[in-house]
């Protein structure tokens, strides 16, 4: 019941009553508005948290130089400081026919070395439901992607039937097409079969993984040269955070099967004469090419914890950009590198002084290495207290540059 002022006239009492009613209505509306604002803020916070949710790596597998068949063997190779570089195996091509220390020599390669993996000619085609005829035309990179992805699935304790029809994205990083070059060069047009296209196309490599594993999430190949696998990883994380995927497989492959690309890099003076990546060294004079195949299964960290998955590592954040204009097409841009590092830290919600170690690109070139270490110093160095060091390294000194 509304109370009016004692002694007020009927008109005044009615006005006071109307004022109180309006006040009550406004108060109720204000309470509703505050409730809506709180709900919107909650939804916005959830969306922001979702966009920056950590991503768990729940399964890993690899094939790398030095006889590495598992991530555990890879760690042993690194911790023991093993040099995995060797001369080009005769099964690939005759390096004696192509070697010339003069990088300007036409049709020659100025390095005898590389990082190579074994068993690239071995494949259990029937296990993956592939006929011998199709397997013969299948790029060994695709064969190894199938094997490594299956091993990563096993490492994640994922049963094959769990992937069938699942919202799992597949992201494959590939740049080289040596097997297609070899077939066209040595077999001739008359030997091209119906499987030539699907056996060599990069789009078919990721499509084959989705087809074999039964995944129905996003599926595409990534080729951004040396950054391909990290760009694939970044896109997979974005897909998981947006809810586009519930799980993701990221895989990458690079094999050196013909001399052609090595000749190109030799003529461009990119290869180290001694076949070693001398990262951040005054003697740096180029890099050594290497092979590698790897695969990881990813999940949102909250989902991985909920499902009791093995968590091998956690990705807090990543970022992409491009050099844009620089001193040349293949010359890095230090300012752009600083920008992408800062953005990655922001996305990961980290401060520069919270980072203890950086795995650098560090190929061992006299041009690129100083630009990279300068960018790292500009971002991380200025934020550190005296005596607070940042360790920087590159596995390319052990296994070469897998490109």
mmCIF file with all atom_site columns, N, CA and C in Angstrom, residues 281-311:
data_model
loop_
_atom_site.group_PDB
_atom_site.id
_atom_site.type_symbol
_atom_site.label_atom_id
_atom_site.label_alt_id
_atom_site.label_comp_id
_atom_site.label_asym_id
_atom_site.label_entity_id
_atom_site.label_seq_id
_atom_site.pdbx_PDB_ins_code
_atom_site.Cartn_x
_atom_site.Cartn_y
_atom_site.Cartn_z
_atom_site.occupancy
_atom_site.B_iso_or_equiv
_atom_site.pdbx_formal_charge
_atom_site.auth_seq_id
_atom_site.auth_comp_id
_atom_site.auth_asym_id
_atom_site.auth_atom_id
_atom_site.pdbx_PDB_model_num
ATOM 1  N N  . UNK A 1 281 ? 76.053 -19.083 -34.828 1.00 0.00 ? 281 UNK A N  1
ATOM 2  C CA . UNK A 1 281 ? 77.513 -19.248 -34.797 1.00 0.00 ? 281 UNK A CA 1
ATOM 3  C C  . UNK A 1 281 ? 78.130 -18.299 -35.813 1.00 0.00 ? 281 UNK A C  1
ATOM 4  N N  . UNK A 1 282 ? 79.290 -17.769 -35.484 1.00 0.00 ? 282 UNK A N  1
ATOM 5  C CA . UNK A 1 282 ? 79.970 -16.873 -36.413 1.00 0.00 ? 282 UNK A CA 1
ATOM 6  C C  . UNK A 1 282 ? 80.339 -17.591 -37.708 1.00 0.00 ? 282 UNK A C  1
ATOM 7  N N  . UNK A 1 283 ? 80.419 -18.922 -37.648 1.00 0.00 ? 283 UNK A N  1
ATOM 8  C CA . UNK A 1 283 ? 80.790 -19.704 -38.826 1.00 0.00 ? 283 UNK A CA 1
ATOM 9  C C  . UNK A 1 283 ? 79.569 -20.108 -39.655 1.00 0.00 ? 283 UNK A C  1
ATOM 10 N N  . UNK A 1 284 ? 78.374 -19.643 -39.270 1.00 0.00 ? 284 UNK A N  1
ATOM 11 C CA . UNK A 1 284 ? 77.152 -20.027 -39.973 1.00 0.00 ? 284 UNK A CA 1
ATOM 12 C C  . UNK A 1 284 ? 77.246 -19.668 -41.455 1.00 0.00 ? 284 UNK A C  1
ATOM 13 N N  . UNK A 1 285 ? 76.985 -20.665 -42.323 1.00 0.00 ? 285 UNK A N  1
ATOM 14 C CA . UNK A 1 285 ? 77.089 -20.433 -43.764 1.00 0.00 ? 285 UNK A CA 1
ATOM 15 C C  . UNK A 1 285 ? 75.971 -21.121 -44.550 1.00 0.00 ? 285 UNK A C  1
ATOM 16 N N  . UNK A 1 286 ? 74.866 -21.427 -43.871 1.00 0.00 ? 286 UNK A N  1
ATOM 17 C CA . UNK A 1 286 ? 73.765 -22.094 -44.543 1.00 0.00 ? 286 UNK A CA 1
ATOM 18 C C  . UNK A 1 286 ? 73.255 -23.255 -43.708 1.00 0.00 ? 286 UNK A C  1
ATOM 19 N N  . UNK A 1 287 ? 72.302 -23.991 -44.266 1.00 0.00 ? 287 UNK A N  1
ATOM 20 C CA . UNK A 1 287 ? 71.718 -25.088 -43.500 1.00 0.00 ? 287 UNK A CA 1
ATOM 21 C C  . UNK A 1 287 ? 71.867 -26.414 -44.225 1.00 0.00 ? 287 UNK A C  1
ATOM 22 N N  . UNK A 1 288 ? 71.510 -27.497 -43.537 1.00 0.00 ? 288 UNK A N  1
ATOM 23 C CA . UNK A 1 288 ? 71.502 -28.821 -44.143 1.00 0.00 ? 288 UNK A CA 1
ATOM 24 C C  . UNK A 1 288 ? 70.066 -29.325 -44.176 1.00 0.00 ? 288 UNK A C  1
ATOM 25 N N  . UNK A 1 289 ? 69.643 -29.861 -45.311 1.00 0.00 ? 289 UNK A N  1
ATOM 26 C CA . UNK A 1 289 ? 68.274 -30.341 -45.477 1.00 0.00 ? 289 UNK A CA 1
ATOM 27 C C  . UNK A 1 289 ? 68.065 -31.621 -44.664 1.00 0.00 ? 289 UNK A C  1
ATOM 28 N N  . UNK A 1 290 ? 66.834 -31.822 -44.220 1.00 0.00 ? 290 UNK A N  1
ATOM 29 C CA . UNK A 1 290 ? 66.530 -33.012 -43.433 1.00 0.00 ? 290 UNK A CA 1
ATOM 30 C C  . UNK A 1 290 ? 65.096 -33.460 -43.648 1.00 0.00 ? 290 UNK A C  1
ATOM 31 N N  . UNK A 1 291 ? 64.875 -34.727 -43.325 1.00 0.00 ? 291 UNK A N  1
ATOM 32 C CA . UNK A 1 291 ? 63.543 -35.314 -43.431 1.00 0.00 ? 291 UNK A CA 1
ATOM 33 C C  . UNK A 1 291 ? 62.900 -35.401 -42.051 1.00 0.00 ? 291 UNK A C  1
ATOM 34 N N  . UNK A 1 292 ? 61.589 -35.519 -42.038 1.00 0.00 ? 292 UNK A N  1
ATOM 35 C CA . UNK A 1 292 ? 60.891 -35.693 -40.773 1.00 0.00 ? 292 UNK A CA 1
ATOM 36 C C  . UNK A 1 292 ? 59.407 -35.918 -40.997 1.00 0.00 ? 292 UNK A C  1
ATOM 37 N N  . UNK A 1 293 ? 58.817 -36.701 -40.118 1.00 0.00 ? 293 UNK A N  1
ATOM 38 C CA . UNK A 1 293 ? 57.375 -36.928 -40.117 1.00 0.00 ? 293 UNK A CA 1
ATOM 39 C C  . UNK A 1 293 ? 56.921 -36.910 -38.663 1.00 0.00 ? 293 UNK A C  1
ATOM 40 N N  . UNK A 1 294 ? 55.844 -36.207 -38.378 1.00 0.00 ? 294 UNK A N  1
ATOM 41 C CA . UNK A 1 294 ? 55.367 -36.120 -36.994 1.00 0.00 ? 294 UNK A CA 1
ATOM 42 C C  . UNK A 1 294 ? 53.861 -35.933 -36.973 1.00 0.00 ? 294 UNK A C  1
ATOM 43 N N  . UNK A 1 295 ? 53.254 -36.336 -35.859 1.00 0.00 ? 295 UNK A N  1
ATOM 44 C CA . UNK A 1 295 ? 51.817 -36.155 -35.695 1.00 0.00 ? 295 UNK A CA 1
ATOM 45 C C  . UNK A 1 295 ? 51.460 -35.964 -34.237 1.00 0.00 ? 295 UNK A C  1
ATOM 46 N N  . UNK A 1 296 ? 50.469 -35.111 -33.966 1.00 0.00 ? 296 UNK A N  1
ATOM 47 C CA . UNK A 1 296 ? 49.976 -34.901 -32.600 1.00 0.00 ? 296 UNK A CA 1
ATOM 48 C C  . UNK A 1 296 ? 48.458 -34.857 -32.618 1.00 0.00 ? 296 UNK A C  1
ATOM 49 N N  . UNK A 1 297 ? 47.847 -35.393 -31.564 1.00 0.00 ? 297 UNK A N  1
ATOM 50 C CA . UNK A 1 297 ? 46.406 -35.266 -31.349 1.00 0.00 ? 297 UNK A CA 1
ATOM 51 C C  . UNK A 1 297 ? 46.169 -34.195 -30.296 1.00 0.00 ? 297 UNK A C  1
ATOM 52 N N  . UNK A 1 298 ? 45.192 -33.326 -30.556 1.00 0.00 ? 298 UNK A N  1
ATOM 53 C CA . UNK A 1 298 ? 44.904 -32.192 -29.687 1.00 0.00 ? 298 UNK A CA 1
ATOM 54 C C  . UNK A 1 298 ? 43.475 -32.240 -29.163 1.00 0.00 ? 298 UNK A C  1
ATOM 55 N N  . UNK A 1 299 ? 43.294 -31.688 -27.957 1.00 0.00 ? 299 UNK A N  1
ATOM 56 C CA . UNK A 1 299 ? 41.974 -31.522 -27.357 1.00 0.00 ? 299 UNK A CA 1
ATOM 57 C C  . UNK A 1 299 ? 41.988 -30.256 -26.512 1.00 0.00 ? 299 UNK A C  1
ATOM 58 N N  . UNK A 1 300 ? 40.812 -29.662 -26.312 1.00 0.00 ? 300 UNK A N  1
ATOM 59 C CA . UNK A 1 300 ? 40.726 -28.591 -25.325 1.00 0.00 ? 300 UNK A CA 1
ATOM 60 C C  . UNK A 1 300 ? 41.137 -29.165 -23.969 1.00 0.00 ? 300 UNK A C  1
ATOM 61 N N  . UNK A 1 301 ? 41.918 -28.384 -23.215 1.00 0.00 ? 301 UNK A N  1
ATOM 62 C CA . UNK A 1 301 ? 42.464 -28.886 -21.952 1.00 0.00 ? 301 UNK A CA 1
ATOM 63 C C  . UNK A 1 301 ? 41.359 -29.341 -20.999 1.00 0.00 ? 301 UNK A C  1
ATOM 64 N N  . UNK A 1 302 ? 40.271 -28.589 -20.943 1.00 0.00 ? 302 UNK A N  1
ATOM 65 C CA . UNK A 1 302 ? 39.175 -28.963 -20.042 1.00 0.00 ? 302 UNK A CA 1
ATOM 66 C C  . UNK A 1 302 ? 38.581 -30.311 -20.442 1.00 0.00 ? 302 UNK A C  1
ATOM 67 N N  . UNK A 1 303 ? 38.472 -30.561 -21.754 1.00 0.00 ? 303 UNK A N  1
ATOM 68 C CA . UNK A 1 303 ? 37.927 -31.836 -22.232 1.00 0.00 ? 303 UNK A CA 1
ATOM 69 C C  . UNK A 1 303 ? 38.897 -32.979 -21.942 1.00 0.00 ? 303 UNK A C  1
ATOM 70 N N  . UNK A 1 304 ? 40.191 -32.711 -22.124 1.00 0.00 ? 304 UNK A N  1
ATOM 71 C CA . UNK A 1 304 ? 41.193 -33.748 -21.868 1.00 0.00 ? 304 UNK A CA 1
ATOM 72 C C  . UNK A 1 304 ? 41.195 -34.156 -20.398 1.00 0.00 ? 304 UNK A C  1
ATOM 73 N N  . UNK A 1 305 ? 41.053 -33.159 -19.517 1.00 0.00 ? 305 UNK A N  1
ATOM 74 C CA . UNK A 1 305 ? 40.994 -33.461 -18.081 1.00 0.00 ? 305 UNK A CA 1
ATOM 75 C C  . UNK A 1 305 ? 39.711 -34.220 -17.743 1.00 0.00 ? 305 UNK A C  1
ATOM 76 N N  . UNK A 1 306 ? 38.614 -33.805 -18.342 1.00 0.00 ? 306 UNK A N  1
ATOM 77 C CA . UNK A 1 306 ? 37.337 -34.466 -18.096 1.00 0.00 ? 306 UNK A CA 1
ATOM 78 C C  . UNK A 1 306 ? 37.378 -35.931 -18.520 1.00 0.00 ? 306 UNK A C  1
ATOM 79 N N  . UNK A 1 307 ? 38.036 -36.196 -19.672 1.00 0.00 ? 307 UNK A N  1
ATOM 80 C CA . UNK A 1 307 ? 38.051 -37.540 -20.227 1.00 0.00 ? 307 UNK A CA 1
ATOM 81 C C  . UNK A 1 307 ? 39.206 -38.393 -19.711 1.00 0.00 ? 307 UNK A C  1
ATOM 82 N N  . UNK A 1 308 ? 40.067 -37.815 -18.868 1.00 0.00 ? 308 UNK A N  1
ATOM 83 C CA . UNK A 1 308 ? 41.185 -38.566 -18.327 1.00 0.00 ? 308 UNK A CA 1
ATOM 84 C C  . UNK A 1 308 ? 42.242 -38.909 -19.354 1.00 0.00 ? 308 UNK A C  1
ATOM 85 N N  . UNK A 1 309 ? 42.411 -38.052 -20.369 1.00 0.00 ? 309 UNK A N  1
ATOM 86 C CA . UNK A 1 309 ? 43.400 -38.306 -21.416 1.00 0.00 ? 309 UNK A CA 1
ATOM 87 C C  . UNK A 1 309 ? 44.823 -38.058 -20.911 1.00 0.00 ? 309 UNK A C  1
ATOM 88 N N  . UNK A 1 310 ? 45.806 -38.735 -21.492 1.00 0.00 ? 310 UNK A N  1
ATOM 89 C CA . UNK A 1 310 ? 47.197 -38.430 -21.144 1.00 0.00 ? 310 UNK A CA 1
ATOM 90 C C  . UNK A 1 310 ? 47.574 -37.061 -21.707 1.00 0.00 ? 310 UNK A C  1
ATOM 91 N N  . UNK A 1 311 ? 48.060 -36.161 -20.876 1.00 0.00 ? 311 UNK A N  1
ATOM 92 C CA . UNK A 1 311 ? 48.409 -34.812 -21.325 1.00 0.00 ? 311 UNK A CA 1
ATOM 93 C C  . UNK A 1 311 ? 49.925 -34.723 -21.454 1.00 0.00 ? 311 UNK A C  1
#
